Amino acid sequence: MNKIPLIGMTDKELKDVAVSLGMPRFVGTQLAEWIYKKGVTSFDEMANISKKNKALLEEQHCVGRYAPSASVKSSDGTVKYLFPVAGGRSIESVYIPDKDRATLCVSSQAGCKMNCYFCATGKMGFKSQLTAAEIINQILSIPPVPEKGYEPMAPLTNIVFMGMGEPLDNFGAVRRVIDILTSPWGLAWSPKRITVSTVGKMPELKDLLDKTQVHVAISVHTADSRERASMMPAQKAFPIQNVMQLLSGYDFSHQRRLSLEYIMWKGVNDDMDHARQLMRLIGDIDCRVNLIRYHAIEGIDLKPCSEERMIMFRNELNKHGITATIRTSRGEDIMAACGMLANKTSATR
């Protein structure tokens, strides 16, 4: 019998599990505290739950926590982890330490349907949706416990849904994980510690904006409609102009942040005409632009533009009142940088 994992369940669902097994509802509250706040991996660790109730839980359920199967560390301190998921597949998560921050780049799908020309994950094709349990397990299990053979690392401060997959193409599971992360019965994080990156899939983008307060990052990469459609098939279904029109109806001038992601390719989207097109697309929307160096993917005839060109592009946007920064590249030597996640590099403990 395959046991049902409890991680990924809401407070209400954990209470329902308890009641279905003949236990008081408050046992569900205890389960949430042990799983999400105390981070246990087995029922044996739950000190205030009776042996009888533990035995009942054990018959049908498991906590559902499991460690990564492998990892590889970059020269810059970034660590890429490999997690097995259903169907014999694997997904990757990336831990990025940076001074007083430790960010985890989380996967939401095995593979991706979006098939962006420049992305290694897209070249994999779509394999499967991750369950809420498989998504939250990445967050609860990183950094791994030092006693299991891993070196001590700083606890997570931020989560970005920028790993494998399009988060809004698996919005039900992603929304559930956001609830677990931000609810008082869960990890009780501020939503300002969470960013969801998307090509602009609608209507899920509107749901994300209306039903959560997390930061949003939009993969733009070029403001030219035809050019974007040739690079990102999602442009045909979700034109970036429509995405920006939707975003214009929300307030990003206070704590909630909107970022536009812009990978720069040599001779493609790195000139001043493209900068002006991007400024016209942005208009009066309060946002910041992250300029990202392209990380070469095998078999793709695109090249990164020069640092000088990126600086010129950034300065042009800044000159016209748009906050633009050049994102520091992390983990390229282990194929963990932006657009490189495809289970290509063998990871080792």
C-alpha positions as semicolon CSV with decimal commas, in nm:
position;residue;x (nm);y (nm);z (nm)
1;M;0,000;0,000;0,000
2;N;0,131;0,342;-0,097
3;K;0,109;0,567;0,206
4;I;-0,033;0,917;0,164
5;P;0,212;1,195;0,256
6;L;0,095;1,456;0,505
7;I;0,328;1,732;0,389
8;G;0,149;1,943;0,130
9;M;-0,177;1,920;0,327
10;T;-0,345;2,226;0,475
11;D;-0,438;2,267;0,843
12;K;-0,800;2,176;0,761
13;E;-0,697;1,866;0,567
14;L;-0,472;1,747;0,850
15;K;-0,763;1,789;1,091
16;D;-0,983;1,589;0,852
17;V;-0,720;1,312;0,846
18;A;-0,724;1,301;1,226
19;V;-1,104;1,284;1,245
20;S;-1,120;1,015;0,973
21;L;-0,897;0,796;1,192
22;G;-1,111;0,851;1,501
23;M;-0,886;1,111;1,662
24;P;-0,980;1,455;1,800
25;R;-0,950;1,742;1,548
26;F;-0,676;1,904;1,755
27;V;-0,444;1,621;1,653
28;G;-0,448;1,777;1,306
29;T;-0,323;2,103;1,459
30;Q;-0,047;1,909;1,633
31;L;0,049;1,742;1,304
32;A;0,078;2,080;1,131
33;E;0,303;2,210;1,406
34;W;0,531;1,907;1,400
35;I;0,555;1,893;1,019
36;Y;0,579;2,261;0,927
37;K;0,714;2,441;1,233
38;K;0,940;2,173;1,383
39;G;1,034;2,000;1,060
40;V;1,010;1,639;1,174
41;T;1,051;1,352;0,930
42;S;0,870;1,073;1,118
43;F;0,577;1,016;1,354
44;D;0,819;0,889;1,620
45;E;0,944;1,245;1,669
46;M;0,596;1,378;1,756
47;A;0,624;1,374;2,136
48;N;0,271;1,488;2,226
49;I;0,087;1,237;2,001
50;S;0,001;0,906;2,167
51;K;0,153;0,576;2,057
52;K;-0,193;0,456;1,958
53;N;-0,253;0,755;1,732
54;K;0,094;0,730;1,583
55;A;0,022;0,367;1,495
56;L;-0,309;0,463;1,333
57;L;-0,138;0,737;1,130
58;E;0,143;0,500;1,028
59;E;-0,103;0,252;0,873
60;Q;-0,215;0,489;0,597
61;H;0,017;0,790;0,600
62;C;0,377;0,903;0,611
63;V;0,517;1,245;0,690
64;G;0,644;1,260;0,332
65;R;0,974;1,437;0,396
66;Y;1,275;1,302;0,211
67;A;1,626;1,434;0,154
68;P;1,775;1,512;-0,186
69;S;1,934;1,213;-0,355
70;A;2,243;1,407;-0,464
71;S;2,399;1,752;-0,474
72;V;2,679;1,944;-0,641
73;K;2,841;2,267;-0,523
74;S;2,953;2,557;-0,740
75;S;3,277;2,748;-0,693
76;D;3,062;3,049;-0,594
77;G;2,888;2,861;-0,310
78;T;2,565;2,784;-0,497
79;V;2,442;2,427;-0,443
80;K;2,221;2,230;-0,683
81;Y;2,014;1,945;-0,538
82;L;1,853;1,652;-0,714
83;F;1,518;1,523;-0,584
84;P;1,341;1,208;-0,705
85;V;0,971;1,255;-0,780
86;A;0,687;1,030;-0,895
87;G;0,722;0,829;-1,213
88;G;1,094;0,766;-1,168
89;R;1,172;1,126;-1,263
90;S;1,397;1,382;-1,097
91;I;1,385;1,758;-1,050
92;E;1,641;2,014;-0,937
93;S;1,645;2,288;-0,674
94;V;1,914;2,552;-0,630
95;Y;2,035;2,697;-0,299
96;I;2,190;3,044;-0,340
97;P;2,369;3,194;-0,039
98;D;2,437;3,568;-0,054
99;K;2,559;3,751;0,259
100;D;2,261;3,757;0,499
101;R;2,025;3,589;0,250
102;A;1,979;3,228;0,148
103;T;1,743;3,183;-0,146
104;L;1,602;2,857;-0,277
105;C;1,507;2,834;-0,643
106;V;1,219;2,585;-0,640
107;S;1,085;2,364;-0,920
108;S;0,711;2,327;-0,978
109;Q;0,711;2,080;-1,270
110;A;0,930;1,806;-1,411
111;G;1,015;1,963;-1,745
112;C;0,804;2,244;-1,889
113;K;0,535;2,297;-2,154
114;M;0,643;2,650;-2,249
115;N;0,929;2,536;-2,478
116;C;1,117;2,867;-2,470
117;Y;1,390;2,847;-2,734
118;F;1,670;2,953;-2,498
119;C;1,584;2,735;-2,195
120;A;1,729;2,391;-2,123
121;T;1,425;2,292;-1,913
122;G;1,197;2,377;-2,204
123;K;1,403;2,153;-2,431
124;M;1,323;1,860;-2,198
125;G;0,955;1,888;-2,280
126;F;0,686;1,844;-2,018
127;K;0,714;1,533;-1,800
128;S;0,474;1,578;-1,507
129;Q;0,317;1,817;-1,260
130;L;0,472;1,816;-0,915
131;T;0,237;1,765;-0,623
132;A;0,223;2,017;-0,342
133;A;0,407;1,757;-0,131
134;E;0,691;1,733;-0,387
135;I;0,719;2,111;-0,403
136;I;0,709;2,183;-0,029
137;N;0,951;1,894;0,034
138;Q;1,220;2,089;-0,152
139;I;1,170;2,381;0,085
140;L;1,149;2,176;0,405
141;S;1,448;1,958;0,313
142;I;1,698;2,231;0,216
143;P;1,943;2,297;0,361
144;P;1,978;1,930;0,455
145;V;2,047;1,826;0,812
146;P;2,425;1,840;0,883
147;E;2,401;1,512;1,075
148;K;2,311;1,339;0,747
149;G;2,654;1,420;0,605
150;Y;2,591;1,769;0,463
151;E;2,790;2,075;0,570
152;P;2,605;2,331;0,788
153;M;2,441;2,610;0,587
154;A;2,229;2,914;0,662
155;P;1,851;2,858;0,683
156;L;1,637;2,980;0,396
157;T;1,529;3,343;0,394
158;N;1,366;3,359;0,049
159;I;1,189;3,135;-0,202
160;V;1,175;3,193;-0,577
161;F;0,958;2,978;-0,801
162;M;1,209;3,002;-1,085
163;G;1,327;2,643;-1,111
164;M;1,204;2,379;-1,352
165;G;0,857;2,442;-1,495
166;E;0,606;2,726;-1,533
167;P;0,460;2,782;-1,184
168;L;0,126;2,913;-1,311
169;D;0,083;2,602;-1,525
170;N;0,064;2,414;-1,194
171;F;-0,108;2,692;-1,003
172;G;-0,323;2,472;-0,778
173;A;-0,020;2,307;-0,621
174;V;0,186;2,628;-0,615
175;R;-0,099;2,822;-0,449
176;R;-0,130;2,550;-0,185
177;V;0,244;2,570;-0,112
178;I;0,222;2,949;-0,084
179;D;-0,061;2,902;0,169
180;I;0,153;2,661;0,371
181;L;0,448;2,900;0,361
182;T;0,248;3,207;0,470
183;S;-0,025;3,074;0,703
184;P;0,012;3,100;1,084
185;W;-0,033;2,720;1,112
186;G;0,237;2,665;0,848
187;L;0,576;2,830;0,822
188;A;0,427;3,178;0,890
189;W;0,653;3,349;0,636
190;S;0,584;3,697;0,504
191;P;0,469;3,675;0,141
192;K;0,740;3,933;0,067
193;R;0,992;3,651;0,104
194;I;0,839;3,467;-0,194
195;T;0,862;3,544;-0,567
196;V;0,674;3,363;-0,843
197;S;0,822;3,387;-1,193
198;T;0,599;3,336;-1,497
199;V;0,583;3,390;-1,872
200;G;0,250;3,562;-1,800
201;K;0,009;3,268;-1,812
202;M;-0,349;3,389;-1,777
203;P;-0,597;3,379;-1,612
204;E;-0,375;3,223;-1,344
205;L;-0,165;3,540;-1,325
206;K;-0,474;3,736;-1,220
207;D;-0,552;3,472;-0,958
208;L;-0,197;3,496;-0,824
209;L;-0,227;3,875;-0,800
210;D;-0,572;3,867;-0,641
211;K;-0,530;3,575;-0,401
212;T;-0,173;3,620;-0,275
213;Q;0,063;3,904;-0,187
214;V;0,384;3,742;-0,315
215;H;0,624;3,924;-0,544
216;V;0,582;3,864;-0,917
217;A;0,849;3,830;-1,187
218;I;0,753;3,833;-1,555
219;S;0,979;3,673;-1,817
220;V;0,981;3,939;-2,092
221;H;1,321;3,909;-2,268
222;T;1,208;4,127;-2,557
223;A;0,928;4,379;-2,603
224;D;0,905;4,305;-2,975
225;S;0,596;4,087;-3,023
226;R;0,718;3,893;-3,327
227;E;1,063;3,843;-3,181
228;R;0,918;3,725;-2,850
229;A;0,684;3,483;-3,028
230;S;0,981;3,329;-3,210
231;M;1,161;3,278;-2,878
232;M;0,865;3,210;-2,648
233;P;0,563;3,025;-2,792
234;A;0,360;3,147;-2,491
235;Q;0,356;3,493;-2,653
236;K;0,091;3,369;-2,896
237;A;-0,145;3,262;-2,618
238;F;-0,050;3,530;-2,364
239;P;0,080;3,840;-2,549
240;I;0,314;4,045;-2,332
241;Q;0,112;4,358;-2,411
242;N;-0,196;4,194;-2,254
243;V;0,009;4,081;-1,956
244;M;0,136;4,436;-1,896
245;Q;-0,215;4,576;-1,933
246;L;-0,330;4,340;-1,657
247;L;-0,036;4,437;-1,436
248;S;-0,111;4,806;-1,482
249;G;-0,423;4,759;-1,271
250;Y;-0,223;4,664;-0,958
251;D;-0,021;4,873;-0,713
252;F;0,348;4,778;-0,697
253;S;0,463;5,104;-0,542
254;H;0,470;4,978;-0,183
255;Q;0,585;4,644;-0,041
256;R;0,478;4,414;-0,321
257;R;0,733;4,411;-0,603
258;L;0,703;4,353;-0,976
259;S;1,017;4,251;-1,166
260;L;1,066;4,208;-1,538
261;E;1,323;3,945;-1,636
262;Y;1,527;4,029;-1,945
263;I;1,788;3,783;-2,072
264;M;2,027;3,961;-2,308
265;W;2,154;3,797;-2,627
266;K;2,428;3,934;-2,848
267;G;2,289;4,106;-3,156
268;V;1,929;4,006;-3,076
269;N;1,777;4,226;-2,805
270;D;2,070;4,426;-2,667
271;D;2,059;4,754;-2,859
272;M;1,912;5,092;-2,768
273;D;1,611;5,038;-2,994
274;H;1,518;4,736;-2,781
275;A;1,570;4,943;-2,468
276;R;1,325;5,203;-2,600
277;Q;1,072;4,932;-2,693
278;L;1,098;4,797;-2,340
279;M;1,042;5,144;-2,193
280;R;0,730;5,189;-2,406
281;L;0,602;4,849;-2,293
282;I;0,654;4,942;-1,928
283;G;0,497;5,286;-1,953
284;D;0,397;5,405;-1,605
285;I;0,400;5,062;-1,439
286;D;0,609;5,060;-1,121
287;C;0,862;4,780;-1,168
288;R;1,227;4,693;-1,177
289;V;1,408;4,529;-1,467
290;N;1,654;4,246;-1,403
291;L;1,903;4,220;-1,686
292;I;2,032;3,863;-1,704
293;R;2,340;3,735;-1,883
294;Y;2,254;3,450;-2,117
295;H;2,398;3,113;-2,017
296;A;2,483;2,913;-2,326
297;I;2,277;2,598;-2,387
298;E;2,411;2,317;-2,604
299;G;2,263;2,324;-2,955
300;I;2,118;2,677;-2,926
301;D;2,268;2,940;-3,159
302;L;2,249;3,232;-2,916
303;K;2,539;3,410;-2,748
304;P;2,558;3,631;-2,440
305;C;2,602;3,999;-2,509
306;S;2,900;4,186;-2,370
307;E;2,914;4,333;-2,021
308;E;2,962;4,676;-2,179
309;R;2,637;4,638;-2,375
310;M;2,449;4,530;-2,062
311;I;2,578;4,837;-1,876
312;M;2,471;5,067;-2,161
313;F;2,127;4,907;-2,168
314;R;2,092;4,939;-1,789
315;N;2,205;5,302;-1,792
316;E;1,956;5,389;-2,065
317;L;1,668;5,249;-1,860
318;N;1,793;5,418;-1,542
319;K;1,826;5,750;-1,724
320;H;1,454;5,736;-1,804
321;G;1,347;5,659;-1,448
322;I;1,324;5,279;-1,472
323;T;1,517;5,088;-1,206
324;A;1,732;4,832;-1,383
325;T;2,004;4,609;-1,241
326;I;2,237;4,347;-1,385
327;R;2,178;4,022;-1,202
328;T;2,489;3,845;-1,078
329;S;2,522;3,505;-1,242
330;R;2,537;3,216;-0,995
331;G;2,605;2,846;-1,040
332;E;2,688;2,841;-1,410
333;D;2,974;2,595;-1,361
334;I;2,728;2,333;-1,227
335;M;2,451;2,415;-1,478
336;A;2,243;2,576;-1,204
337;A;2,213;2,927;-1,349
338;C;1,903;3,079;-1,508
339;G;1,763;2,856;-1,786
340;M;2,010;2,572;-1,731
341;L;1,813;2,324;-1,515
342;A;1,766;2,003;-1,710
343;N;1,912;1,722;-1,495
344;K;2,219;1,735;-1,718
345;T;2,495;1,748;-1,460
346;S;2,549;1,443;-1,242
347;A;2,522;1,561;-0,884
348;T;2,714;1,395;-0,604
349;R;2,698;1,402;-0,227
